Tab-separated table of C-alpha atoms in Angstrom:
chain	number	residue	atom	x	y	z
A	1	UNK	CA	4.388	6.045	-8.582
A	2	UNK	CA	1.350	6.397	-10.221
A	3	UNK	CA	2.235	4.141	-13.246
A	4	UNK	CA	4.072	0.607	-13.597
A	5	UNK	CA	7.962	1.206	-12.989
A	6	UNK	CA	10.413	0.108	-16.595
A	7	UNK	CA	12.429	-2.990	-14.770
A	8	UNK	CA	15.453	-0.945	-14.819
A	9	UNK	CA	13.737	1.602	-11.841
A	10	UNK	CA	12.338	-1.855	-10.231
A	11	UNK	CA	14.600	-1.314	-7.157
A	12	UNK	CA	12.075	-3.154	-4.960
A	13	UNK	CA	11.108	-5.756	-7.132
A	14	UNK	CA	14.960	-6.840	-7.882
A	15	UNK	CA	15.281	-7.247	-4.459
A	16	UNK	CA	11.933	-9.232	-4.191
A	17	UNK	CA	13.574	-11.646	-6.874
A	18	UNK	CA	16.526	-11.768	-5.193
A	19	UNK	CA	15.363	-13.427	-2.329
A	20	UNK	CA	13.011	-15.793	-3.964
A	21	UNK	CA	16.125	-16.828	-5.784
A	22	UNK	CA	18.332	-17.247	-2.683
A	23	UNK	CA	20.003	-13.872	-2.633
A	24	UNK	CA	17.941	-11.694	0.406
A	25	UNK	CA	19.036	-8.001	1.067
A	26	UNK	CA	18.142	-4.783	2.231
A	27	UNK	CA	16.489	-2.524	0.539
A	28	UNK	CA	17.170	0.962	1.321
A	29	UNK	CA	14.608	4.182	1.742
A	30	UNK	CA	16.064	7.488	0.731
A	31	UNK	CA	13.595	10.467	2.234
A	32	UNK	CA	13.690	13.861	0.161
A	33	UNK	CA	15.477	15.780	2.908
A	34	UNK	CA	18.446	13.170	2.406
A	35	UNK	CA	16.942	10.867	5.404
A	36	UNK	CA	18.241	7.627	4.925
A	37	UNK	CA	16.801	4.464	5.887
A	38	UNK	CA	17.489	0.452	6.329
A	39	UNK	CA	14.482	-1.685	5.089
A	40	UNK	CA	13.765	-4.987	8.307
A	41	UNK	CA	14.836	-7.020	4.878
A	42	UNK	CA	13.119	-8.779	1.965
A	43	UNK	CA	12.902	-11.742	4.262
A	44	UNK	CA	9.849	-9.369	5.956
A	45	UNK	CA	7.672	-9.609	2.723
A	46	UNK	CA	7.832	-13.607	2.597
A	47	UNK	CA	7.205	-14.143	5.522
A	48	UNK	CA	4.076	-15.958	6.876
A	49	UNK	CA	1.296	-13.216	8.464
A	50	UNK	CA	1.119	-13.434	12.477
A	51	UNK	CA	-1.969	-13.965	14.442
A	52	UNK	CA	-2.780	-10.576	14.298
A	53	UNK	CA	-1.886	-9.985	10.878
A	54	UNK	CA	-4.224	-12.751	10.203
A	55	UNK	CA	-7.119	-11.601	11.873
A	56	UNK	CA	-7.000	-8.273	10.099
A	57	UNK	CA	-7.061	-9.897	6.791
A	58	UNK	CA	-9.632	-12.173	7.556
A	59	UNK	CA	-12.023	-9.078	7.633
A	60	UNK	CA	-11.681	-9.418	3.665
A	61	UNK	CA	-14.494	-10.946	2.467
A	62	UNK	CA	-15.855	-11.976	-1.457
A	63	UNK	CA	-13.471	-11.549	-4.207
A	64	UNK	CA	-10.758	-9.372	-2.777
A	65	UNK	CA	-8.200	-6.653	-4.659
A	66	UNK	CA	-5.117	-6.415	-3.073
A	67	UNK	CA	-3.508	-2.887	-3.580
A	68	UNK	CA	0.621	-2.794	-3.538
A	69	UNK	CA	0.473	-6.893	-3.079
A	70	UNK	CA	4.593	-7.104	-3.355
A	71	UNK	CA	5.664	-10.659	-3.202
A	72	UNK	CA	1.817	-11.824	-2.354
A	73	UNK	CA	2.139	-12.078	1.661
A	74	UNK	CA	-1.730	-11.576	2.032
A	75	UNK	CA	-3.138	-12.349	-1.214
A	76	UNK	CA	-1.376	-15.978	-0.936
A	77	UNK	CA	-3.009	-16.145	2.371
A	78	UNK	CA	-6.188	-14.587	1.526
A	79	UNK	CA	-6.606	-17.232	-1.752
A	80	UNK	CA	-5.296	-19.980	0.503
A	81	UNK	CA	-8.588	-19.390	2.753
A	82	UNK	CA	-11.202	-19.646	-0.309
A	83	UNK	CA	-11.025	-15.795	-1.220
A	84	UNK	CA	-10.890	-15.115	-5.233
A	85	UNK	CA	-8.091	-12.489	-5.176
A	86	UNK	CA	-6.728	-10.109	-7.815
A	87	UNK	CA	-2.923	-8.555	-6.418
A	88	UNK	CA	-1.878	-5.616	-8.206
A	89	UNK	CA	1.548	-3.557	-8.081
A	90	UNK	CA	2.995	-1.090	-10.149
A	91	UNK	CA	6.149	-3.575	-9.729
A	92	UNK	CA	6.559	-5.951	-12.679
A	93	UNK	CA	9.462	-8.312	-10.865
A	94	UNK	CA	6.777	-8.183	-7.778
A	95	UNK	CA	4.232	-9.642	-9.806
A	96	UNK	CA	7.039	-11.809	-11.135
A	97	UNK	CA	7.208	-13.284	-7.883
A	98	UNK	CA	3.625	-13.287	-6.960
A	99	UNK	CA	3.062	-15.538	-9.878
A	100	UNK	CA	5.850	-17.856	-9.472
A	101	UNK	CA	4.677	-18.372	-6.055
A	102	UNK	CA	1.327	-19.474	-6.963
A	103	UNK	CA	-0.821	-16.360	-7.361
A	104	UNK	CA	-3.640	-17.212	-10.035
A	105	UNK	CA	-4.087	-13.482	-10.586
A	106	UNK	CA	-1.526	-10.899	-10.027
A	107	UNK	CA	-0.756	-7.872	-12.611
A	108	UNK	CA	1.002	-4.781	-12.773
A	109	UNK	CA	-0.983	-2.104	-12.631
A	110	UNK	CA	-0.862	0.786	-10.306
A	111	UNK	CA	-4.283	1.526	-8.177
A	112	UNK	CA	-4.422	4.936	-10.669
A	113	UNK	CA	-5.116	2.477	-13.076
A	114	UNK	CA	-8.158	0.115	-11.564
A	115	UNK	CA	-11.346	0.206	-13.345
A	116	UNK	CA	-14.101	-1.702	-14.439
A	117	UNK	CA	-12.264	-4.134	-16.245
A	118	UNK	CA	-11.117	-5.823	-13.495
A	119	UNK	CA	-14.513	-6.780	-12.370
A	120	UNK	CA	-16.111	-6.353	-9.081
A	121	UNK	CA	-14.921	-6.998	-5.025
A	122	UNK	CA	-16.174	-7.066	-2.182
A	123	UNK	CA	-13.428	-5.956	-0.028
A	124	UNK	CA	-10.171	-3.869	-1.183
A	125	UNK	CA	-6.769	-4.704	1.158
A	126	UNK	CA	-4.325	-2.090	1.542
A	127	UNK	CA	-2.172	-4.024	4.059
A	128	UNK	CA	1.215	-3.582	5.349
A	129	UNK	CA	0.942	0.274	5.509
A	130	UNK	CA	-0.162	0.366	1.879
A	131	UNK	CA	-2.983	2.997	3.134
A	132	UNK	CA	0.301	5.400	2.830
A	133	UNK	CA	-0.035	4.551	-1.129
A	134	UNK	CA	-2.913	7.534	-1.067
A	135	UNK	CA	0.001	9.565	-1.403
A	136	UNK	CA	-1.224	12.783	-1.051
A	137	UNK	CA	-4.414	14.526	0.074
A	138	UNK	CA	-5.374	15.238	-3.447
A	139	UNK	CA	-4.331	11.747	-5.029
A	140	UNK	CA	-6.175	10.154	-2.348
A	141	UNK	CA	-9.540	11.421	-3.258
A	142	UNK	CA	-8.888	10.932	-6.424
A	143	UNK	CA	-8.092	6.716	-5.388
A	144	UNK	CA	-10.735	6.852	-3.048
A	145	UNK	CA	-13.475	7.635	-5.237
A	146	UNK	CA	-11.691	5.089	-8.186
A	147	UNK	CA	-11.880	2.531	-5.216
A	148	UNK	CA	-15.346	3.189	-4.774
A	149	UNK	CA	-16.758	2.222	-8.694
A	150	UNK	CA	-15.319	-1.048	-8.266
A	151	UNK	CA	-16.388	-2.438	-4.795
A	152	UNK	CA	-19.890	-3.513	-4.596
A	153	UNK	CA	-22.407	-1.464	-2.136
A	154	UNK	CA	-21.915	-2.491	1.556
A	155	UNK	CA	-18.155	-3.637	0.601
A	156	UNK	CA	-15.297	-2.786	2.616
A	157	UNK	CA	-11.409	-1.420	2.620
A	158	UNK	CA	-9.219	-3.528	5.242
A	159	UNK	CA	-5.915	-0.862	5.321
A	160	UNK	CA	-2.972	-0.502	7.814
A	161	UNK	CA	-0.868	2.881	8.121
A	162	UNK	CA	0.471	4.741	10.751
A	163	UNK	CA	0.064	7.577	13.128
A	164	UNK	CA	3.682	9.480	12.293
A	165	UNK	CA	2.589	11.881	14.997
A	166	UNK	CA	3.631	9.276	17.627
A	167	UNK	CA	7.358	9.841	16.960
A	168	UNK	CA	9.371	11.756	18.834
A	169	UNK	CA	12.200	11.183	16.471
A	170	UNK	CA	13.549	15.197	15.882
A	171	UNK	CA	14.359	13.855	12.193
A	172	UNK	CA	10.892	12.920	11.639
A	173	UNK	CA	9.093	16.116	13.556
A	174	UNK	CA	11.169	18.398	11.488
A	175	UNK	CA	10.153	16.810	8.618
A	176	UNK	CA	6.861	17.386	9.251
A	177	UNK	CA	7.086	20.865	10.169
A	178	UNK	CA	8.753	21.472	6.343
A	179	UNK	CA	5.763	19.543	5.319
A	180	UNK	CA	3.229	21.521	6.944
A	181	UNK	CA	5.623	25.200	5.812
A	182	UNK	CA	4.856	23.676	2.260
A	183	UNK	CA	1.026	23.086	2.632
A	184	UNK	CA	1.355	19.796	2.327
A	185	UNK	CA	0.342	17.229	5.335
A	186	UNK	CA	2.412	16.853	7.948
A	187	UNK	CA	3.145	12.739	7.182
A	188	UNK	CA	3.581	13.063	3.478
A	189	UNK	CA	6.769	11.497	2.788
A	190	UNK	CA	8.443	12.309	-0.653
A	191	UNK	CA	10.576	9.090	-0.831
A	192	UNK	CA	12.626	6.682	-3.100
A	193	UNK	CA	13.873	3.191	-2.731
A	194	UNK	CA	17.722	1.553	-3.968
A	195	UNK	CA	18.912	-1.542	-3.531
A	196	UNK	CA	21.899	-2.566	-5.183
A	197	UNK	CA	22.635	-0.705	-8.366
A	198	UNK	CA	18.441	0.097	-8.559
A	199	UNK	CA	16.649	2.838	-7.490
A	200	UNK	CA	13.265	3.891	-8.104
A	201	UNK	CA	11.432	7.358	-8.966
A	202	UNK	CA	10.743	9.446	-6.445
A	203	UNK	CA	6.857	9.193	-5.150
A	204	UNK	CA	4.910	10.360	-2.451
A	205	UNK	CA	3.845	8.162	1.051
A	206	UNK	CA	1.063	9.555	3.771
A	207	UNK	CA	1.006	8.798	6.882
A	208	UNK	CA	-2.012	9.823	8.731
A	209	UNK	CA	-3.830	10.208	11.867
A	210	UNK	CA	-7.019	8.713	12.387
A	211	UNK	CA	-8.495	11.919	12.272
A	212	UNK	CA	-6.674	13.195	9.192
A	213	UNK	CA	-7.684	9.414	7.704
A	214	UNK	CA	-11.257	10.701	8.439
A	215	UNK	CA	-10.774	14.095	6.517
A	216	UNK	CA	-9.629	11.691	3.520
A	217	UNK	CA	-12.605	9.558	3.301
A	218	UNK	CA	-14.947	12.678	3.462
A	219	UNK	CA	-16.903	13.035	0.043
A	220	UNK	CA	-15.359	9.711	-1.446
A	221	UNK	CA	-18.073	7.632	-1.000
A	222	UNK	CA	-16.267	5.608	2.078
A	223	UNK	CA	-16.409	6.052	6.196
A	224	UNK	CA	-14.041	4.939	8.622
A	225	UNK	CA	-16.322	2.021	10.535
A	226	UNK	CA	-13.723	1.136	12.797
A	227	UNK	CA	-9.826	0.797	13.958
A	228	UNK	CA	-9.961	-3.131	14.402
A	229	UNK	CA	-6.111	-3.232	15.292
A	230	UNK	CA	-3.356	-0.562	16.899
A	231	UNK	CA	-0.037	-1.425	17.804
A	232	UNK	CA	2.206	1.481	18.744
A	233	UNK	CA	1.648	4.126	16.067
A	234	UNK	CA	0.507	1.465	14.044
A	235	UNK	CA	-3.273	0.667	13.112
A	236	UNK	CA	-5.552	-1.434	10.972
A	237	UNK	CA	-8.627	-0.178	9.983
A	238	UNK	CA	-12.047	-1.544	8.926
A	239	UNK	CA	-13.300	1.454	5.751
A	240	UNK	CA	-17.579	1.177	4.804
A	241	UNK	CA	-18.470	1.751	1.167
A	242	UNK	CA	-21.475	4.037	1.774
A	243	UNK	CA	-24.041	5.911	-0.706
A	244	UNK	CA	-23.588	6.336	-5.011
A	245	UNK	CA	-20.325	6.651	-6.244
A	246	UNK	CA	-19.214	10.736	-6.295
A	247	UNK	CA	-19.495	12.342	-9.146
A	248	UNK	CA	-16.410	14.091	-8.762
A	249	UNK	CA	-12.722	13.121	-9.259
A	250	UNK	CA	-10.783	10.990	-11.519
């Protein structure tokens, strides 16, 4: 979704409001191949970070941009602990919420869109598998290097994903394998969400290795510093703005 969704395709958003207004659900993921999936619930997305959570987004420092912020899990808890924060999403009813829940600066805008008008960070947070929001190899370079004009030198990227290689899951490997048949990577997930009577447009996920993660960040201007969290096939990662900002790639 590379631009902000009309309200009427805000599947995720409605259900955001719905719970802030007393009314949780479910969303639900629909995959291309007609894989269907239950969302945890909206309950998930209010809920307060755990330790761990924590001490991955405490690695933001400075003013911080918060990529895909939903209903403002981190960037509450970021500008709770002194951090300037600017949430973005291309959800308006997710900004909605982010504002009536006390986030001074939340807008809709998808990360396609960042530029210099928002100012400077230090640190970029693509938490709560938002890393996947790369999309694609291509679009990723293309965020990447967008990334890279706004954060300061020595800033950072604080993202979570996941390795999808760890499943075992024949609905998931198969998936893959048409993935890989159709040149694109193996984790790319063509997907859509619905709840209720909502459904969104269909846009690309990417899970990744850390190796493929590595093959991403090559000629954006960024390196992979460390993994500063795994959990399963899950992992948090610590991302190094290095060198001038590529020349290539919009």
């Amino acid at each position: 979704m590379a631009k902000a969704l009309h309200i009427d395709h805000d599947a995720f958003g409605h259900a955001l409001l719905d719970h802030l207004e007393g009314r949780a659900g479910h969303e639900v993921i629909e995959r291309s191949d007609g894989y269907i999936d239950v969302s945890a619930g909206t309950d998930t997305y209010f809920a307060e970070p755990t330790d761990q959570q924590r001490l991955v987004a405490e690695q933001a420092i400075g003013r911080v941009l918060d990529v895909g912020c939903g209903a403002g899990r981190y960037a509450l808890y970021l500008q709770e602990h002194g951090r300037e924060v600017v949430g973005i999403d291309v959800s308006p009813l997710a900004i909605e919420v982010c504002r009536r829940r006390g986030l001074r600066d939340a807008r809709v805008m998808s990360v396609e869109e960042v530029d210099a008008s928002l100012g400077r960070f230090d640190t970029v947070v693509m938490l709560g598998n938002n890393l996947a929001l790369l999309g694609s190899a291509a679009r990723a370079k293309r965020i990447l290097r967008r990334l890279h004009r706004v954060v300061v030198p020595g800033g950072r990227l604080i993202g979570e994903t996941l390795d999808p290689y760890m499943s075992g899951d024949p609905n998931h490997l198969s998936y893959h394998a048409e993935n890989r048949s159709k040149g694109r990577m193996g984790g790319q997930i063509r997907m859509r969400v619905r709840y209720r009577k909502y459904k969104s447009p269909w846009f690309d996920y990417v899970f990744t290795s850390g190796e493929e993660l590595e093959g991403l960040l090559a000629g954006t201007g960024w390196r992979l510093r460390e993994i500063i969290a795994e959990s399963g096939p899950g992992y948090a990662v610590h991302i190094e703005r290095v060198g001038d900002s590529p020349e290539a790639g919009e």
